[in-house]
CSV table of C-alpha atoms and ligand atoms in Angstrom, one decimal:
chain,number,residue,atom,x,y,z
Z,19,MET,CA,111.8,89.1,112.8
Z,20,SER,CA,108.3,89.4,114.4
Z,21,GLN,CA,106.3,92.6,114.8
Z,22,ARG,CA,106.8,92.3,118.8
Z,23,GLN,CA,110.2,92.6,118.2
Z,24,HIS,CA,110.2,96.1,116.3
Z,25,ARG,CA,110.3,99.0,118.9
Z,26,VAL,CA,107.6,101.9,118.9
Z,27,VAL,CA,108.0,104.8,120.3
Z,28,SER,CA,105.7,107.7,120.8
Z,29,GLY,CA,104.8,110.8,123.3
Z,30,ALA,CA,101.4,112.8,124.3
Z,31,ARG,CA,102.0,116.4,124.4
Z,32,ILE,CA,100.7,117.8,128.1
Z,33,SER,CA,98.3,120.7,127.3
Z,34,GLY,CA,95.1,120.4,129.2
Z,35,ARG,CA,92.9,117.7,129.6
Z,36,LEU,CA,92.9,114.9,127.3
Z,37,HIS,CA,90.2,115.1,125.0
Z,38,VAL,CA,88.5,112.8,122.5
Z,39,GLY,CA,90.2,114.0,120.0
Z,40,ASN,CA,93.3,112.9,121.1
Z,41,PHE,CA,91.8,109.4,122.4
Z,42,LEU,CA,90.5,108.8,119.0
Z,43,GLY,CA,93.8,110.5,117.1
Z,44,ALA,CA,96.4,108.9,119.1
Z,45,ILE,CA,96.0,107.2,122.3
Z,46,ALA,CA,93.3,104.6,121.2
Z,47,ASN,CA,96.0,103.4,118.6
Z,48,TRP,CA,98.6,103.3,121.5
Z,49,VAL,CA,96.2,100.8,123.3
Z,50,ARG,CA,96.2,98.6,120.4
Z,51,LEU,CA,99.9,99.1,119.2
Z,52,GLN,CA,100.9,97.5,122.8
Z,53,ASP,CA,99.9,94.3,122.0
Z,54,SER,CA,102.0,93.9,118.5
Z,55,TYR,CA,105.3,95.9,119.4
Z,56,GLU,CA,107.4,96.7,121.9
Z,57,CYS,CA,106.2,100.2,122.8
Z,58,PHE,CA,107.6,102.9,124.7
Z,59,PHE,CA,104.8,105.5,125.4
Z,60,PHE,CA,105.2,108.9,127.6
Z,61,CYS,CA,103.6,112.0,128.7
Z,62,ALA,CA,106.0,114.9,127.1
Z,63,ASP,CA,105.7,117.4,129.7
Z,64,TRP,CA,109.0,119.4,128.5
Z,65,HIS,CA,107.1,119.6,125.2
Z,66,GLY,CA,104.0,121.3,126.8
Z,67,LEU,CA,106.1,123.4,128.7
Z,68,THR,CA,107.5,125.1,125.5
Z,69,THR,CA,104.4,126.9,125.2
Z,70,GLY,CA,102.9,126.7,128.6
Z,71,TYR,CA,106.0,127.8,130.8
Z,72,GLU,CA,104.3,130.7,132.5
Z,73,ASP,CA,101.6,128.9,134.7
Z,74,THR,CA,103.7,126.0,136.0
Z,75,GLU,CA,101.5,125.1,138.8
Z,76,ALA,CA,98.3,124.4,136.3
Z,77,PHE,CA,100.8,122.7,134.4
Z,78,MET,CA,101.7,120.1,137.2
Z,79,GLN,CA,97.8,119.5,137.5
Z,80,GLN,CA,97.5,118.9,134.2
Z,81,LYS,CA,100.5,116.4,134.0
Z,82,GLU,CA,99.1,114.2,136.7
Z,83,GLU,CA,95.9,114.1,135.2
Z,84,THR,CA,97.2,113.2,132.2
Z,85,PHE,CA,99.0,110.6,133.2
Z,86,LEU,CA,96.1,109.1,134.8
Z,87,ASP,CA,93.7,109.6,131.9
Z,88,ILE,CA,96.3,107.7,129.5
Z,89,LEU,CA,96.0,104.9,132.2
Z,90,ALA,CA,92.1,105.0,132.5
Z,91,CYS,CA,92.2,104.8,128.6
Z,92,GLY,CA,93.6,101.2,128.6
Z,93,LEU,CA,97.2,101.4,128.5
Z,94,ASP,CA,98.5,98.6,130.4
Z,95,PRO,CA,101.8,99.0,132.1
Z,96,GLU,CA,102.6,95.3,131.9
Z,97,ARG,CA,102.6,95.0,128.1
Z,98,CYS,CA,104.6,98.4,127.6
Z,99,VAL,CA,106.7,100.9,129.1
Z,100,PHE,CA,104.6,104.3,130.1
Z,101,PHE,CA,106.3,106.9,131.7
Z,102,VAL,CA,106.8,110.8,132.3
Z,103,GLN,CA,109.2,112.4,130.2
Z,104,SER,CA,110.8,114.7,132.9
Z,105,ASP,CA,111.0,111.3,135.1
Z,106,VAL,CA,114.2,110.3,132.8
Z,107,LYS,CA,116.5,113.2,132.7
Z,108,GLU,CA,118.4,111.2,129.7
Z,109,HIS,CA,115.9,113.1,127.4
Z,110,ALA,CA,117.6,116.1,128.2
Z,111,GLU,CA,121.2,115.2,127.8
Z,112,LEU,CA,120.7,113.5,124.5
Z,113,TYR,CA,118.6,116.8,123.7
Z,114,LEU,CA,121.7,118.8,124.3
Z,115,LEU,CA,124.1,116.6,122.3
Z,116,LEU,CA,121.7,116.6,119.4
Z,117,SER,CA,121.1,120.2,119.3
Z,118,LEU,CA,125.0,120.8,119.1
Z,119,ILE,CA,124.6,119.4,115.3
Z,120,THR,CA,121.3,120.6,114.4
Z,121,PRO,CA,121.6,123.4,112.0
Z,122,LEU,CA,119.4,126.0,112.8
Z,123,GLY,CA,117.9,126.6,109.2
Z,124,TRP,CA,116.4,122.6,109.6
Z,125,LEU,CA,114.5,124.0,112.3
Z,126,GLU,CA,113.5,127.4,110.6
Z,127,ARG,CA,112.2,125.3,107.9
Z,128,VAL,CA,109.6,122.9,109.9
Z,129,PRO,CA,106.2,124.3,108.3
Z,130,THR,CA,104.4,123.9,112.0
Z,131,TYR,CA,106.8,126.3,113.7
Z,132,LYS,CA,105.9,129.1,111.4
Z,133,GLU,CA,102.1,128.2,111.7
Z,134,GLN,CA,101.8,128.1,115.2
Z,135,LEU,CA,104.2,131.3,115.3
Z,136,GLN,CA,101.1,132.9,113.6
Z,137,GLN,CA,98.3,131.1,115.5
Z,138,MET,CA,99.4,131.3,118.9
Z,139,THR,CA,99.1,135.1,119.4
Z,140,GLY,CA,99.5,136.7,123.0
Z,141,ARG,CA,102.0,134.1,124.2
Z,142,GLU,CA,105.9,134.9,123.9
Z,143,ILE,CA,106.9,131.8,122.0
Z,144,THR,CA,109.7,133.1,119.8
Z,145,THR,CA,112.1,131.1,122.2
Z,146,HIS,CA,114.7,128.7,121.9
Z,147,GLY,CA,113.0,126.2,123.6
Z,148,PHE,CA,109.8,126.5,121.1
Z,149,LEU,CA,112.2,126.5,118.0
Z,150,GLY,CA,114.0,123.4,119.4
Z,151,TYR,CA,111.4,121.2,120.3
Z,152,PRO,CA,111.6,119.2,117.4
Z,153,VAL,CA,115.4,118.4,118.5
Z,154,LEU,CA,113.7,117.3,121.8
Z,155,GLN,CA,111.3,115.2,120.0
Z,156,SER,CA,114.1,113.6,118.0
Z,157,ALA,CA,116.2,112.7,121.2
Z,158,ASP,CA,112.8,111.1,122.6
Z,159,VAL,CA,112.7,108.6,119.7
Z,160,LEU,CA,116.4,108.3,119.4
Z,161,LEU,CA,117.0,107.4,122.8
Z,162,TYR,CA,115.0,104.3,122.9
Z,163,GLY,CA,116.3,103.3,119.4
Z,164,GLY,CA,112.7,103.9,118.3
Z,165,GLU,CA,112.4,102.1,115.2
Z,166,LEU,CA,108.5,103.1,114.4
Z,167,VAL,CA,106.8,106.3,115.3
Z,168,PRO,CA,102.9,106.6,114.9
Z,169,VAL,CA,102.2,109.8,113.2
Z,170,GLY,CA,99.7,111.6,111.5
Z,171,GLU,CA,100.7,113.2,107.9
Z,172,ASP,CA,100.9,116.7,109.5
Z,173,GLN,CA,103.6,115.3,111.5
Z,174,LEU,CA,105.8,113.6,108.9
Z,175,PRO,CA,108.1,116.7,108.7
Z,176,HIS,CA,109.0,116.4,112.1
Z,177,LEU,CA,110.0,112.5,111.5
Z,178,GLU,CA,112.1,113.7,108.5
Z,179,LEU,CA,114.2,116.0,110.8
Z,180,CYS,CA,114.7,113.3,113.6
Z,181,ARG,CA,115.9,111.1,110.4
Z,182,GLU,CA,118.4,113.9,109.1
Z,183,ILE,CA,119.7,114.5,112.5
Z,184,SER,CA,120.5,110.8,112.9
Z,185,ARG,CA,121.9,110.3,109.7
Z,186,ARG,CA,124.0,113.4,110.4
Z,187,PHE,CA,125.1,112.0,114.0
Z,188,ASN,CA,126.1,108.7,111.9
Z,189,HIS,CA,127.8,110.4,109.4
Z,190,LEU,CA,130.0,112.5,111.9
Z,191,TYR,CA,130.6,110.1,114.3
Z,192,ARG,CA,129.7,106.5,114.4
Z,193,PRO,CA,126.4,105.0,113.0
Z,194,ILE,CA,124.8,103.9,116.1
Z,195,LEU,CA,121.3,105.9,115.9
Z,196,PRO,CA,118.2,104.2,114.3
Z,197,GLU,CA,116.3,106.3,111.2
Z,198,PRO,CA,112.9,105.8,112.5
Z,199,GLN,CA,110.2,105.0,110.1
Z,200,ALA,CA,106.7,106.6,110.5
Z,201,LEU,CA,103.6,104.3,111.7
Z,202,LEU,CA,101.1,106.2,109.1
Z,203,THR,CA,98.2,106.7,111.4
Z,204,LYS,CA,94.9,108.0,110.5
Z,205,THR,CA,93.4,111.1,112.2
Z,206,PRO,CA,90.0,111.1,112.7
Z,207,ASN,CA,88.1,114.4,111.5
Z,208,LEU,CA,86.7,115.3,115.0
Z,209,VAL,CA,86.0,119.0,115.6
Z,210,GLY,CA,85.3,120.6,118.9
Z,211,ILE,CA,82.0,121.5,120.1
Z,212,ASP,CA,81.8,124.8,118.3
Z,213,GLY,CA,82.5,123.1,114.8
Z,214,ARG,CA,86.4,124.3,114.7
Z,215,LYS,CA,88.9,121.9,115.4
Z,216,MET,CA,88.9,120.1,119.0
Z,217,SER,CA,91.6,122.0,121.2
Z,218,LYS,CA,92.0,122.7,124.8
Z,219,SER,CA,93.1,126.6,123.5
Z,220,TYR,CA,89.4,127.1,121.7
Z,221,GLY,CA,87.8,125.7,125.2
Z,222,ASN,CA,85.6,123.4,122.9
Z,223,GLU,CA,86.9,120.2,123.9
Z,224,ILE,CA,85.0,117.0,125.3
Z,225,PRO,CA,87.7,115.5,127.9
Z,226,VAL,CA,88.1,111.8,127.6
Z,227,GLY,CA,87.4,111.3,131.6
Z,228,ALA,CA,84.3,113.3,131.4
Z,229,SER,CA,81.2,112.2,133.8
Z,230,ALA,CA,78.0,111.7,132.5
Z,231,ASP,CA,76.8,115.1,133.4
Z,232,GLU,CA,79.6,117.0,132.2
Z,233,ILE,CA,79.0,115.2,128.8
Z,234,LYS,CA,75.4,116.1,128.9
Z,235,GLN,CA,76.4,119.6,129.5
Z,236,ARG,CA,78.9,119.9,126.9
Z,237,VAL,CA,76.7,118.1,123.6
Z,238,SER,CA,74.0,120.8,124.9
Z,239,MET,CA,76.2,123.6,124.1
Z,240,MET,CA,77.0,121.9,120.6
Z,241,VAL,CA,76.6,124.0,117.1
Z,242,THR,CA,73.7,122.9,115.4
Z,243,ASP,CA,72.4,123.9,111.8
Z,244,PRO,CA,71.8,127.2,112.2
Z,245,GLN,CA,69.1,127.6,109.7
Z,246,ARG,CA,66.5,125.6,111.3
Z,247,VAL,CA,65.4,128.0,113.9
Z,248,ARG,CA,61.6,126.0,114.8
Z,249,ARG,CA,61.6,122.5,115.9
Z,250,THR,CA,59.1,121.6,112.7
Z,251,ASP,CA,61.9,123.1,110.2
Z,252,PRO,CA,63.5,120.4,108.5
Z,253,GLY,CA,67.3,120.4,108.7
Z,254,ASP,CA,70.7,120.1,107.0
Z,255,PRO,CA,72.3,117.4,108.9
Z,256,ASP,CA,75.7,118.2,106.9
Z,257,VAL,CA,76.5,121.4,108.2
Z,258,CYS,CA,76.1,120.0,112.1
Z,259,THR,CA,78.3,119.2,114.8
Z,260,VAL,CA,76.1,116.9,116.4
Z,261,HIS,CA,75.6,114.8,113.4
Z,262,ARG,CA,79.1,114.4,112.8
Z,263,PHE,CA,79.9,113.3,116.4
Z,264,HIS,CA,77.0,110.6,115.9
Z,265,GLY,CA,79.2,109.3,113.2
Z,266,PHE,CA,82.2,108.2,115.4
Z,267,PHE,CA,80.1,107.4,118.5
Z,268,GLY,CA,77.0,105.1,118.5
Z,269,SER,CA,75.3,103.7,115.6
Z,270,GLU,CA,72.2,106.4,115.2
Z,271,GLN,CA,74.1,108.4,112.7
Z,272,ALA,CA,71.6,107.6,109.8
Z,273,THR,CA,68.5,107.6,111.9
Z,274,VAL,CA,69.0,111.1,112.9
Z,275,ALA,CA,69.9,112.4,109.8
Z,276,GLN,CA,66.5,111.1,108.1
Z,277,GLY,CA,65.0,112.5,111.2
Z,278,CYS,CA,66.5,116.2,110.8
Z,279,ARG,CA,66.0,116.2,107.0
Z,280,GLU,CA,62.1,115.2,108.0
Z,281,ALA,CA,61.9,117.2,111.0
Z,282,SER,CA,60.6,114.5,113.0
Z,283,ILE,CA,63.4,114.5,115.2
Z,284,GLY,CA,64.0,117.7,117.5
Z,285,CYS,CA,67.6,119.0,118.4
Z,286,VAL,CA,66.9,118.4,122.2
Z,287,GLU,CA,66.3,114.7,121.6
Z,288,CYS,CA,69.1,114.5,118.9
Z,289,LYS,CA,71.4,115.8,121.6
Z,290,LYS,CA,69.8,113.4,124.4
Z,291,ARG,CA,70.7,110.3,121.9
Z,292,LEU,CA,74.2,111.7,121.1
Z,293,ALA,CA,74.8,112.5,124.9
Z,294,ALA,CA,74.0,108.6,125.8
Z,295,ALA,CA,76.1,107.1,122.7
Z,296,LEU,CA,79.0,108.9,124.1
Z,297,TRP,CA,78.7,108.2,127.5
Z,298,GLU,CA,78.4,104.4,126.8
Z,299,TYR,CA,81.6,104.6,125.0
Z,300,LEU,CA,83.5,106.8,127.7
Z,301,ALA,CA,81.9,105.3,130.7
Z,302,PRO,CA,84.6,102.3,131.0
Z,303,ILE,CA,87.5,105.2,131.5
Z,304,TRP,CA,85.7,107.2,133.7
Z,305,GLU,CA,85.1,104.1,136.0
Z,306,ARG,CA,88.6,103.3,135.4
Z,307,LYS,CA,89.7,106.6,136.4
Z,308,GLN,CA,87.7,106.5,139.4
Z,309,ASP,CA,89.5,103.5,140.7
Z,310,LEU,CA,92.9,104.7,139.9
Z,311,ARG,CA,92.6,107.6,141.5
Z,312,GLU,CA,91.2,105.8,145.0
Z,313,ASN,CA,94.6,104.0,144.8
Z,314,PRO,CA,97.5,107.2,144.8
Z,315,GLN,CA,100.2,104.3,145.9
Z,316,ARG,CA,99.5,101.9,143.1
Z,317,LEU,CA,99.7,105.3,140.7
Z,318,GLN,CA,103.1,106.3,142.2
Z,319,ASP,CA,104.5,102.9,141.7
Z,320,ILE,CA,103.3,102.7,138.1
Z,321,ARG,CA,104.6,105.9,137.3
Z,322,GLN,CA,108.0,104.8,139.1
Z,323,GLU,CA,108.4,101.4,137.5
Z,324,GLY,CA,107.8,103.0,134.3
Z,325,ALA,CA,110.6,105.5,134.6
Z,326,THR,CA,112.9,102.9,135.8
Z,327,LYS,CA,112.5,100.6,133.0
Z,328,ALA,CA,112.7,103.6,130.5
Z,329,ARG,CA,115.9,104.9,132.1
Z,330,GLN,CA,117.7,101.6,132.1
Z,331,VAL,CA,117.3,101.5,128.1
Z,332,ALA,CA,117.9,105.4,127.9
Z,333,GLN,CA,121.1,105.3,129.8
Z,334,ASP,CA,122.4,102.2,127.7
Z,335,MET,CA,121.9,104.6,124.5
Z,336,LEU,CA,123.8,107.5,126.3
Z,337,VAL,CA,127.1,105.4,127.0
Z,338,GLU,CA,127.0,104.5,123.4
Z,339,VAL,CA,126.2,107.9,122.3
Z,340,ARG,CA,129.2,109.5,124.4
Z,341,SER,CA,131.5,106.9,123.7
Z,342,ALA,CA,130.6,107.5,119.6
Z,343,MET,CA,131.3,111.2,120.2
Z,344,ARG,CA,134.4,110.5,122.0
Z,345,ILE,CA,133.3,112.4,125.3
Z,346,GLY,CA,132.7,109.8,127.9
G,8,SF4,S1,68.1,117.4,114.8
G,8,SF4,FE1,70.1,116.8,115.0
G,8,SF4,S2,71.6,116.6,113.1
G,8,SF4,FE2,69.6,117.9,112.6
G,8,SF4,S3,70.5,120.0,113.0
G,8,SF4,FE3,69.4,119.2,115.1
G,8,SF4,S4,71.2,118.4,116.2
G,8,SF4,FE4,71.8,118.7,114.1
């Protein structure tokens, strides 16, 4: 069987503007995979709602923007099926059916559940929806008979849960669901402009669709070596966020590191070079985004066509599922 015959399923959770961390960690990988596998990719808007259910208006805007951003990153709707999760209501039905057979204990022991409960203070997320979102993730994959799921190491427990749910279903009824395997993806350790993990909730991200001016402004705010007070002080690039970014974008990391240690380059110049390298990297995405934005009808067609293709496969799977359960 060729790689192309294997089915890959993956979703991007909507939570604010897509940033360069999301791009390097997931979307760039999608763009590569679309040529090698049969791919189903989607904007996971219902997942975003599990924590963002209060401000739904802002959320709807983010959804449109994320769909646009992902296309601008180079995803080609001719070479993969790309859609919005909530446009295919079959996800909700399979989620419900799988939730019937998923023991609560399996969900409570998912490591990220407890972690996020501790981290997301100030938000009421002790809800059924938040506890159950790994079941929704499982439904997302199994609905398309997903065989491979691109995941980082931290997502492996979720995939294992999906496999357990699949096994339980196959044991209780009939063996029709796959046990998806991990397509392990290296997640680059890219931090935000303040040196913490890049995240919309920290406000430290660089959006993937940023303009040249926005990039300059975000880079100018990056934290540097706090011990380097004067231009003439030698610095330590190993503790500097700007230096880390140079390692991901452009080819000047070694040059600026030496210049920093010898105090032959100042932080202003170092940031200027980074902003230029970042813009060179992101400009094609920004340009594609402008083109797509100018053609809203085309964007709407892409979204509808993606949903139609996804729904056909999803409906066939649900016929099988209902039949196996003897409920339809
Ligand atoms: S010169 Fe560059 S690497 Fe050194 S502290 Fe300044 S911004 Fe960081």
